[in-house]
PDB file of C-alpha atoms in Angstrom:
ATOM      1  CA  MET A 251     -31.531 -34.885  31.021  1.00 46.00           C
ATOM      2  CA  SER A 252     -33.440 -35.639  27.753  1.00 38.00           C
ATOM      3  CA  GLY A 253     -36.963 -36.353  26.838  1.00 40.00           C
ATOM      4  CA  ALA A 254     -39.298 -37.056  23.809  1.00 37.00           C
ATOM      5  CA  ASP A 255     -40.019 -34.592  21.168  1.00 36.00           C
ATOM      6  CA  THR A 256     -43.042 -32.956  22.718  1.00 37.00           C
ATOM      7  CA  VAL A 257     -43.991 -29.662  24.375  1.00 40.00           C
ATOM      8  CA  ASP A 258     -45.961 -29.302  27.652  1.00 45.00           C
ATOM      9  CA  VAL A 259     -49.334 -31.097  27.462  1.00 44.00           C
ATOM     10  CA  GLN A 260     -52.177 -30.437  29.807  1.00 51.00           C
ATOM     11  CA  ASP A 261     -53.255 -33.808  31.387  1.00 63.00           C
ATOM     12  CA  ASP A 262     -55.459 -35.181  34.070  1.00 84.00           C
ATOM     13  CA  PHE A 263     -52.825 -35.114  36.744  1.00 95.00           C
ATOM     14  CA  MET A 264     -51.878 -32.101  39.244  1.00 97.00           C
ATOM     15  CA  VAL A 265     -48.666 -33.863  39.581  1.00 97.00           C
ATOM     16  CA  ARG A 266     -47.011 -36.186  37.626  1.00 97.00           C
ATOM     17  CA  ALA A 267     -43.299 -37.535  38.432  1.00 97.00           C
ATOM     18  CA  GLU A 268     -41.580 -39.777  36.024  1.00 96.00           C
ATOM     19  CA  ASN A 269     -38.384 -41.711  36.933  1.00 97.00           C
ATOM     20  CA  VAL A 270     -37.225 -38.798  39.201  1.00 97.00           C
ATOM     21  CA  HIS A 271     -33.704 -39.096  40.566  1.00 97.00           C
ATOM     22  CA  LYS A 272     -31.740 -36.489  42.693  1.00 97.00           C
ATOM     23  CA  SER A 273     -28.363 -36.882  44.321  1.00 97.00           C
ATOM     24  CA  PHE A 274     -26.404 -34.954  46.740  1.00 96.00           C
ATOM     25  CA  GLY A 275     -22.663 -35.904  45.728  1.00 95.00           C
ATOM     26  CA  ARG A 276     -22.527 -39.572  45.814  1.00 94.00           C
ATOM     27  CA  LEU A 277     -25.557 -40.050  47.862  1.00 95.00           C
ATOM     28  CA  GLU A 278     -28.612 -40.941  45.619  1.00 96.00           C
ATOM     29  CA  VAL A 279     -31.449 -39.757  47.612  1.00 97.00           C
ATOM     30  CA  LEU A 280     -34.400 -40.345  45.055  1.00 98.00           C
ATOM     31  CA  GLN A 281     -33.765 -43.241  42.840  1.00 97.00           C
ATOM     32  CA  GLY A 282     -36.497 -43.290  40.213  1.00 97.00           C
ATOM     33  CA  ILE A 283     -39.818 -41.863  41.621  1.00 98.00           C
ATOM     34  CA  ASP A 284     -42.939 -42.433  39.700  1.00 98.00           C
ATOM     35  CA  LEU A 285     -46.223 -41.156  41.051  1.00 96.00           C
ATOM     36  CA  GLU A 286     -49.373 -39.154  40.041  1.00 97.00           C
ATOM     37  CA  VAL A 287     -51.688 -36.834  41.878  1.00 98.00           C
ATOM     38  CA  ARG A 288     -54.987 -35.934  40.750  1.00 97.00           C
ATOM     39  CA  PRO A 289     -56.686 -32.615  41.093  1.00 97.00           C
ATOM     40  CA  GLY A 290     -58.488 -32.452  44.459  1.00 97.00           C
ATOM     41  CA  GLU A 291     -56.484 -35.397  45.863  1.00 97.00           C
ATOM     42  CA  VAL A 292     -54.670 -35.303  49.425  1.00 98.00           C
ATOM     43  CA  MET A 293     -51.723 -37.512  48.934  1.00 98.00           C
ATOM     44  CA  CYS A 294     -49.797 -38.335  52.154  1.00 98.00           C
ATOM     45  CA  VAL A 295     -46.158 -39.282  51.940  1.00 98.00           C
ATOM     46  CA  ILE A 296     -44.695 -41.204  55.161  1.00 98.00           C
ATOM     47  CA  GLY A 297     -41.312 -43.154  55.963  1.00 97.00           C
ATOM     48  CA  PRO A 298     -38.370 -43.038  57.964  1.00 96.00           C
ATOM     49  CA  SER A 299     -36.036 -40.141  58.157  1.00 94.00           C
ATOM     50  CA  GLY A 300     -33.664 -39.791  55.207  1.00 94.00           C
ATOM     51  CA  SER A 301     -36.015 -41.887  52.979  1.00 96.00           C
ATOM     52  CA  GLY A 302     -36.244 -38.856  50.611  1.00 97.00           C
ATOM     53  CA  LYS A 303     -39.730 -37.451  51.347  1.00 97.00           C
ATOM     54  CA  SER A 304     -38.729 -34.009  51.954  1.00 96.00           C
ATOM     55  CA  THR A 305     -36.282 -33.909  49.001  1.00 97.00           C
ATOM     56  CA  PHE A 306     -39.049 -35.289  46.651  1.00 98.00           C
ATOM     57  CA  LEU A 307     -41.480 -32.472  47.958  1.00 97.00           C
ATOM     58  CA  ARG A 308     -38.954 -29.700  47.363  1.00 96.00           C
ATOM     59  CA  CYS A 309     -38.332 -31.008  43.746  1.00 96.00           C
ATOM     60  CA  ILE A 310     -41.947 -30.536  42.969  1.00 97.00           C
ATOM     61  CA  ASN A 311     -41.464 -26.747  43.151  1.00 93.00           C
ATOM     62  CA  HIS A 312     -37.689 -26.747  41.969  1.00 93.00           C
ATOM     63  CA  LEU A 313     -36.333 -25.874  45.320  1.00 94.00           C
ATOM     64  CA  GLU A 314     -34.299 -28.827  44.585  1.00 95.00           C
ATOM     65  CA  LYS A 315     -33.262 -29.590  40.841  1.00 93.00           C
ATOM     66  CA  ILE A 316     -33.821 -33.008  39.743  1.00 94.00           C
ATOM     67  CA  ASP A 317     -30.873 -35.148  38.039  1.00 93.00           C
ATOM     68  CA  ALA A 318     -33.161 -37.156  35.649  1.00 93.00           C
ATOM     69  CA  GLY A 319     -36.643 -37.993  34.946  1.00 94.00           C
ATOM     70  CA  ARG A 320     -39.548 -35.503  34.407  1.00 94.00           C
ATOM     71  CA  LEU A 321     -41.665 -33.509  36.932  1.00 95.00           C
ATOM     72  CA  SER A 322     -44.826 -31.819  35.963  1.00 95.00           C
ATOM     73  CA  VAL A 323     -47.281 -29.657  37.720  1.00 95.00           C
ATOM     74  CA  ALA A 324     -50.855 -29.143  36.091  1.00 93.00           C
ATOM     75  CA  GLY A 325     -49.341 -30.488  32.699  1.00 92.00           C
ATOM     76  CA  HIS A 326     -46.213 -28.174  32.699  1.00 91.00           C
ATOM     77  CA  LEU A 327     -42.757 -29.264  33.247  1.00 94.00           C
ATOM     78  CA  VAL A 328     -41.342 -27.821  36.597  1.00 93.00           C
ATOM     79  CA  GLY A 329     -38.203 -25.845  35.997  1.00 92.00           C
ATOM     80  CA  TYR A 330     -37.524 -26.863  32.431  1.00 92.00           C
ATOM     81  CA  ARG A 331     -38.696 -26.369  29.073  1.00 90.00           C
ATOM     82  CA  GLU A 332     -38.489 -29.117  26.398  1.00 89.00           C
ATOM     83  CA  LYS A 333     -37.049 -28.369  22.892  1.00 89.00           C
ATOM     84  CA  GLY A 334     -35.855 -30.769  20.354  1.00 87.00           C
ATOM     85  CA  GLY A 335     -36.162 -33.859  22.721  1.00 83.00           C
ATOM     86  CA  LYS A 336     -34.078 -32.172  25.420  1.00 86.00           C
ATOM     87  CA  LEU A 337     -34.855 -30.248  28.616  1.00 86.00           C
ATOM     88  CA  TYR A 338     -33.374 -27.006  29.266  1.00 89.00           C
ATOM     89  CA  GLU A 339     -33.568 -25.203  32.607  1.00 90.00           C
ATOM     90  CA  LEU A 340     -35.678 -22.259  32.960  1.00 92.00           C
ATOM     91  CA  ARG A 341     -34.624 -18.961  34.073  1.00 93.00           C
ATOM     92  CA  ASP A 342     -34.790 -18.036  37.723  1.00 91.00           C
ATOM     93  CA  ARG A 343     -37.608 -15.420  36.939  1.00 91.00           C
ATOM     94  CA  GLU A 344     -39.582 -18.095  35.027  1.00 92.00           C
ATOM     95  CA  VAL A 345     -39.171 -20.653  38.010  1.00 91.00           C
ATOM     96  CA  ALA A 346     -40.459 -18.056  40.143  1.00 89.00           C
ATOM     97  CA  ALA A 347     -43.294 -17.572  38.226  1.00 89.00           C
ATOM     98  CA  GLN A 348     -44.101 -21.299  38.288  1.00 89.00           C
ATOM     99  CA  ARG A 349     -43.800 -21.307  42.089  1.00 89.00           C
ATOM    100  CA  ARG A 350     -46.596 -18.655  42.457  1.00 89.00           C
ATOM    101  CA  ASP A 351     -49.169 -21.521  41.709  1.00 92.00           C
ATOM    102  CA  ILE A 352     -47.535 -23.865  44.274  1.00 96.00           C
ATOM    103  CA  GLY A 353     -47.855 -23.175  48.136  1.00 96.00           C
ATOM    104  CA  MET A 354     -45.506 -24.701  50.322  1.00 96.00           C
ATOM    105  CA  VAL A 355     -45.704 -24.916  54.047  1.00 96.00           C
ATOM    106  CA  PHE A 356     -42.377 -25.936  55.962  1.00 94.00           C
ATOM    107  CA  GLN A 357     -41.704 -27.394  59.326  1.00 91.00           C
ATOM    108  CA  ARG A 358     -40.420 -23.923  60.510  1.00 90.00           C
ATOM    109  CA  PHE A 359     -43.004 -21.281  60.044  1.00 90.00           C
ATOM    110  CA  ASN A 360     -40.397 -18.665  58.434  1.00 90.00           C
ATOM    111  CA  LEU A 361     -42.667 -15.752  59.103  1.00 96.00           C
ATOM    112  CA  PHE A 362     -41.081 -12.283  58.930  1.00 97.00           C
ATOM    113  CA  PRO A 363     -40.658 -11.388  62.647  1.00 97.00           C
ATOM    114  CA  HIS A 364     -41.065  -7.671  62.246  1.00 97.00           C
ATOM    115  CA  MET A 365     -44.400  -7.982  60.354  1.00 97.00           C
ATOM    116  CA  THR A 366     -47.838  -8.476  61.990  1.00 98.00           C
ATOM    117  CA  ALA A 367     -49.652 -11.754  60.975  1.00 98.00           C
ATOM    118  CA  LEU A 368     -51.752  -9.791  58.661  1.00 98.00           C
ATOM    119  CA  GLU A 369     -48.636  -8.220  57.014  1.00 98.00           C
ATOM    120  CA  ASN A 370     -47.130 -11.512  56.663  1.00 97.00           C
ATOM    121  CA  VAL A 371     -50.197 -12.909  54.646  1.00 98.00           C
ATOM    122  CA  MET A 372     -50.467  -9.959  52.559  1.00 97.00           C
ATOM    123  CA  GLU A 373     -46.651  -9.479  51.588  1.00 95.00           C
ATOM    124  CA  ALA A 374     -46.416 -12.156  48.721  1.00 93.00           C
ATOM    125  CA  PRO A 375     -49.729 -10.961  46.887  1.00 94.00           C
ATOM    126  CA  CYS A 376     -48.765  -7.278  47.304  1.00 94.00           C
ATOM    127  CA  ARG A 377     -44.893  -7.730  46.179  1.00 90.00           C
ATOM    128  CA  VAL A 378     -45.251 -10.748  43.759  1.00 88.00           C
ATOM    129  CA  ARG A 379     -48.615 -10.639  42.275  1.00 86.00           C
ATOM    130  CA  ARG A 380     -48.661  -6.836  42.497  1.00 87.00           C
ATOM    131  CA  ARG A 381     -52.413  -6.951  43.555  1.00 90.00           C
ATOM    132  CA  PRO A 382     -54.092  -3.672  44.945  1.00 92.00           C
ATOM    133  CA  LYS A 383     -53.391  -3.430  48.682  1.00 94.00           C
ATOM    134  CA  ALA A 384     -57.059  -2.840  49.684  1.00 95.00           C
ATOM    135  CA  GLN A 385     -57.926  -6.014  47.761  1.00 95.00           C
ATOM    136  CA  VAL A 386     -55.113  -8.043  49.314  1.00 96.00           C
ATOM    137  CA  ARG A 387     -56.036  -6.967  52.664  1.00 97.00           C
ATOM    138  CA  GLU A 388     -59.745  -7.938  52.357  1.00 97.00           C
ATOM    139  CA  ARG A 389     -58.506 -11.360  51.228  1.00 97.00           C
ATOM    140  CA  ALA A 390     -55.949 -11.597  53.928  1.00 97.00           C
ATOM    141  CA  LEU A 391     -58.465 -10.877  56.677  1.00 98.00           C
ATOM    142  CA  LYS A 392     -60.855 -13.741  55.210  1.00 97.00           C
ATOM    143  CA  LEU A 393     -57.941 -16.201  55.260  1.00 97.00           C
ATOM    144  CA  MET A 394     -56.985 -15.421  58.685  1.00 98.00           C
ATOM    145  CA  ASP A 395     -60.525 -16.026  59.915  1.00 97.00           C
ATOM    146  CA  ARG A 396     -60.398 -19.246  57.775  1.00 96.00           C
ATOM    147  CA  VAL A 397     -57.480 -20.527  59.732  1.00 97.00           C
ATOM    148  CA  GLY A 398     -59.289 -19.487  63.191  1.00 96.00           C
ATOM    149  CA  LEU A 399     -57.038 -16.393  63.626  1.00 97.00           C
ATOM    150  CA  ALA A 400     -59.269 -13.617  63.013  1.00 97.00           C
ATOM    151  CA  ASP A 401     -58.381 -12.051  66.412  1.00 97.00           C
ATOM    152  CA  LYS A 402     -54.683 -12.299  65.698  1.00 98.00           C
ATOM    153  CA  THR A 403     -54.253 -10.083  62.866  1.00 98.00           C
ATOM    154  CA  GLY A 404     -52.214  -7.556  64.597  1.00 98.00           C
ATOM    155  CA  SER A 405     -50.045  -9.784  66.577  1.00 98.00           C
ATOM    156  CA  TYR A 406     -46.452 -10.471  65.670  1.00 98.00           C
ATOM    157  CA  PRO A 407     -44.902 -13.802  65.349  1.00 97.00           C
ATOM    158  CA  ALA A 408     -43.223 -13.628  68.701  1.00 97.00           C
ATOM    159  CA  GLN A 409     -46.546 -13.148  70.413  1.00 98.00           C
ATOM    160  CA  LEU A 410     -48.119 -16.265  68.720  1.00 97.00           C
ATOM    161  CA  SER A 411     -47.761 -20.141  69.726  1.00 96.00           C
ATOM    162  CA  GLY A 412     -46.166 -22.338  67.390  1.00 96.00           C
ATOM    163  CA  GLY A 413     -49.633 -23.613  66.178  1.00 97.00           C
ATOM    164  CA  GLN A 414     -50.671 -20.069  65.449  1.00 97.00           C
ATOM    165  CA  GLN A 415     -47.565 -19.313  63.604  1.00 97.00           C
ATOM    166  CA  GLN A 416     -48.073 -22.411  61.262  1.00 97.00           C
ATOM    167  CA  ARG A 417     -51.660 -21.428  60.834  1.00 97.00           C
ATOM    168  CA  VAL A 418     -50.492 -18.024  59.748  1.00 97.00           C
ATOM    169  CA  ALA A 419     -47.880 -19.577  57.541  1.00 97.00           C
ATOM    170  CA  ILE A 420     -50.961 -21.742  55.722  1.00 98.00           C
ATOM    171  CA  ALA A 421     -52.773 -18.632  55.283  1.00 98.00           C
ATOM    172  CA  ARG A 422     -49.840 -16.846  53.728  1.00 97.00           C
ATOM    173  CA  ALA A 423     -49.426 -19.681  51.242  1.00 97.00           C
ATOM    174  CA  LEU A 424     -53.118 -19.750  50.382  1.00 97.00           C
ATOM    175  CA  ALA A 425     -52.921 -15.786  49.906  1.00 96.00           C
ATOM    176  CA  MET A 426     -51.209 -16.564  46.558  1.00 94.00           C
ATOM    177  CA  GLU A 427     -54.126 -18.843  45.365  1.00 94.00           C
ATOM    178  CA  PRO A 428     -52.245 -21.730  44.418  1.00 95.00           C
ATOM    179  CA  LYS A 429     -53.269 -24.727  42.638  1.00 95.00           C
ATOM    180  CA  LEU A 430     -51.246 -27.113  44.702  1.00 97.00           C
ATOM    181  CA  MET A 431     -50.350 -27.179  48.468  1.00 98.00           C
ATOM    182  CA  LEU A 432     -47.277 -28.856  49.625  1.00 98.00           C
ATOM    183  CA  PHE A 433     -46.746 -29.646  53.250  1.00 98.00           C
ATOM    184  CA  ASP A 434     -43.444 -30.645  54.748  1.00 97.00           C
ATOM    185  CA  GLU A 435     -43.847 -32.258  58.098  1.00 96.00           C
ATOM    186  CA  PRO A 436     -46.019 -29.256  59.092  1.00 96.00           C
ATOM    187  CA  THR A 437     -46.516 -30.380  62.844  1.00 96.00           C
ATOM    188  CA  SER A 438     -43.135 -31.885  63.514  1.00 93.00           C
ATOM    189  CA  ALA A 439     -41.828 -28.633  65.289  1.00 92.00           C
ATOM    190  CA  LEU A 440     -45.079 -28.233  67.429  1.00 94.00           C
ATOM    191  CA  ASP A 441     -45.893 -29.144  70.857  1.00 93.00           C
ATOM    192  CA  PRO A 442     -48.194 -32.067  70.771  1.00 91.00           C
ATOM    193  CA  GLU A 443     -51.266 -30.130  72.272  1.00 92.00           C
ATOM    194  CA  LEU A 444     -50.872 -27.664  69.372  1.00 94.00           C
ATOM    195  CA  VAL A 445     -50.795 -30.296  66.553  1.00 95.00           C
ATOM    196  CA  GLY A 446     -54.480 -30.626  66.320  1.00 95.00           C
ATOM    197  CA  GLU A 447     -55.216 -26.908  65.319  1.00 96.00           C
ATOM    198  CA  VAL A 448     -52.976 -27.232  62.458  1.00 97.00           C
ATOM    199  CA  LEU A 449     -54.242 -30.484  61.212  1.00 97.00           C
ATOM    200  CA  GLU A 450     -57.983 -29.183  61.610  1.00 96.00           C
ATOM    201  CA  VAL A 451     -57.205 -26.295  59.193  1.00 97.00           C
ATOM    202  CA  MET A 452     -55.665 -28.932  56.703  1.00 97.00           C
ATOM    203  CA  LYS A 453     -58.576 -31.047  56.913  1.00 97.00           C
ATOM    204  CA  GLN A 454     -60.816 -28.143  56.026  1.00 96.00           C
ATOM    205  CA  LEU A 455     -58.591 -27.466  53.139  1.00 97.00           C
ATOM    206  CA  ALA A 456     -58.988 -30.958  51.945  1.00 96.00           C
ATOM    207  CA  LEU A 457     -62.851 -30.763  52.243  1.00 96.00           C
ATOM    208  CA  ASP A 458     -62.614 -27.539  50.181  1.00 95.00           C
ATOM    209  CA  GLY A 459     -61.150 -29.546  47.330  1.00 96.00           C
ATOM    210  CA  MET A 460     -57.383 -28.257  47.637  1.00 97.00           C
ATOM    211  CA  THR A 461     -54.846 -30.561  45.985  1.00 98.00           C
ATOM    212  CA  MET A 462     -52.129 -31.704  48.658  1.00 98.00           C
ATOM    213  CA  VAL A 463     -49.231 -33.564  48.925  1.00 98.00           C
ATOM    214  CA  VAL A 464     -48.505 -34.071  52.503  1.00 98.00           C
ATOM    215  CA  VAL A 465     -45.119 -35.332  53.970  1.00 97.00           C
ATOM    216  CA  THR A 466     -46.208 -36.148  57.479  1.00 96.00           C
ATOM    217  CA  HIS A 467     -45.694 -38.378  60.830  1.00 94.00           C
ATOM    218  CA  GLU A 468     -49.381 -37.995  61.694  1.00 95.00           C
ATOM    219  CA  ILE A 469     -50.701 -41.513  60.742  1.00 95.00           C
ATOM    220  CA  GLY A 470     -54.110 -40.483  62.017  1.00 95.00           C
ATOM    221  CA  PHE A 471     -54.377 -37.647  59.602  1.00 96.00           C
ATOM    222  CA  ALA A 472     -53.106 -39.808  56.644  1.00 97.00           C
ATOM    223  CA  ARG A 473     -55.894 -42.499  57.375  1.00 96.00           C
ATOM    224  CA  GLU A 474     -58.770 -39.891  57.953  1.00 96.00           C
ATOM    225  CA  VAL A 475     -57.991 -37.392  55.354  1.00 97.00           C
ATOM    226  CA  GLY A 476     -55.743 -38.892  52.896  1.00 97.00           C
ATOM    227  CA  ASP A 477     -57.007 -40.142  49.464  1.00 98.00           C
ATOM    228  CA  SER A 478     -53.648 -42.038  48.852  1.00 98.00           C
ATOM    229  CA  LEU A 479     -50.759 -42.992  50.748  1.00 98.00           C
ATOM    230  CA  VAL A 480     -47.017 -43.402  49.811  1.00 98.00           C
ATOM    231  CA  PHE A 481     -44.369 -45.118  51.945  1.00 98.00           C
ATOM    232  CA  MET A 482     -41.015 -44.091  50.965  1.00 98.00           C
ATOM    233  CA  ASP A 483     -37.660 -45.934  52.030  1.00 97.00           C
ATOM    234  CA  GLY A 484     -34.127 -45.373  50.588  1.00 96.00           C
ATOM    235  CA  GLY A 485     -35.278 -43.145  48.115  1.00 97.00           C
ATOM    236  CA  VAL A 486     -37.819 -45.365  46.434  1.00 98.00           C
ATOM    237  CA  ILE A 487     -41.706 -45.659  46.830  1.00 98.00           C
ATOM    238  CA  VAL A 488     -41.947 -49.136  48.321  1.00 98.00           C
ATOM    239  CA  GLU A 489     -45.737 -49.258  48.659  1.00 97.00           C
ATOM    240  CA  GLN A 490     -48.740 -46.936  47.848  1.00 97.00           C
ATOM    241  CA  GLY A 491     -52.378 -47.119  48.035  1.00 98.00           C
ATOM    242  CA  PRO A 492     -55.742 -46.058  49.844  1.00 98.00           C
ATOM    243  CA  PRO A 493     -54.495 -44.963  53.274  1.00 98.00           C
ATOM    244  CA  ARG A 494     -56.795 -47.379  55.277  1.00 97.00           C
ATOM    245  CA  GLU A 495     -55.690 -50.382  53.196  1.00 97.00           C
ATOM    246  CA  VAL A 496     -51.990 -49.669  53.384  1.00 97.00           C
ATOM    247  CA  LEU A 497     -52.104 -49.133  57.179  1.00 97.00           C
ATOM    248  CA  ALA A 498     -54.349 -51.993  57.873  1.00 96.00           C
ATOM    249  CA  ASN A 499     -52.589 -54.600  55.604  1.00 97.00           C
ATOM    250  CA  PRO A 500     -49.107 -53.476  54.488  1.00 97.00           C
ATOM    251  CA  ARG A 501     -47.660 -55.823  51.974  1.00 96.00           C
ATOM    252  CA  HIS A 502     -43.999 -55.080  51.934  1.00 97.00           C
ATOM    253  CA  PRO A 503     -41.808 -55.981  54.872  1.00 97.00           C
ATOM    254  CA  ARG A 504     -40.395 -52.677  55.032  1.00 97.00           C
ATOM    255  CA  THR A 505     -43.882 -51.024  55.290  1.00 97.00           C
ATOM    256  CA  GLN A 506     -44.586 -53.776  57.853  1.00 97.00           C
ATOM    257  CA  ASP A 507     -41.637 -52.910  59.951  1.00 96.00           C
ATOM    258  CA  PHE A 508     -42.037 -49.228  59.767  1.00 97.00           C
ATOM    259  CA  LEU A 509     -45.613 -49.414  60.756  1.00 96.00           C
ATOM    260  CA  SER A 510     -45.028 -51.642  63.681  1.00 95.00           C
ATOM    261  CA  LYS A 511     -42.808 -49.004  65.212  1.00 93.00           C
ATOM    262  CA  VAL A 512     -45.326 -45.834  64.621  1.00 90.00           C
ATOM    263  CA  LEU A 513     -48.800 -47.309  65.098  1.00 85.00           C
TER     264      LEU A 513
END
């Protein structure tokens, strides 16, 4: 991997991807992704299974290492430092420090089963940011209230519905005070009647100005809440633009075909 003779520069974008490539063996999953997400923007990413959506999301916080191109968050290269025109991978500890500013919510909730909901939310700020426990607890209680679960602080994950567990997972990500939130199909593992409660929390986050990249099958959410919509297929961005425009008048035949099956 190589780049120009520059150092990280603050810019106007929260996320900037430049010609990002990623392969697993011989399978090229990302074939040159270029996109930009402004601060406060909600970008929704849609597309068929296997199109590279989730892989790209995981590259943004270096859960997957890119093979070529450049990815930056808040003006700083993700996972690499640049010196003499070349990119060098950061140490694990440095990557972990970058991830503190990027919250991620997965399809599966990944809560610690032996901890209460409140303890799950408190864990990372106490351990990773080493904040005083009383201060963390106060903020965690506010976050539990924010996601509509003020009455479930003492409940264990097994005592919560899938929708409630996902809302705890969102509160847990927010507890680290991230600049950016990534959502990887956060409602796909939920029963249909529980989807709305999670989307409602995400809508409120958008209204509060959180920068979000959301991989989703929830077309209604993308239309209502998204500032921009990206359609991916075969590891490339096929089409992007304002959600209502893309959904109402898709220009590319692949976008038209996909939307005809999901709308």
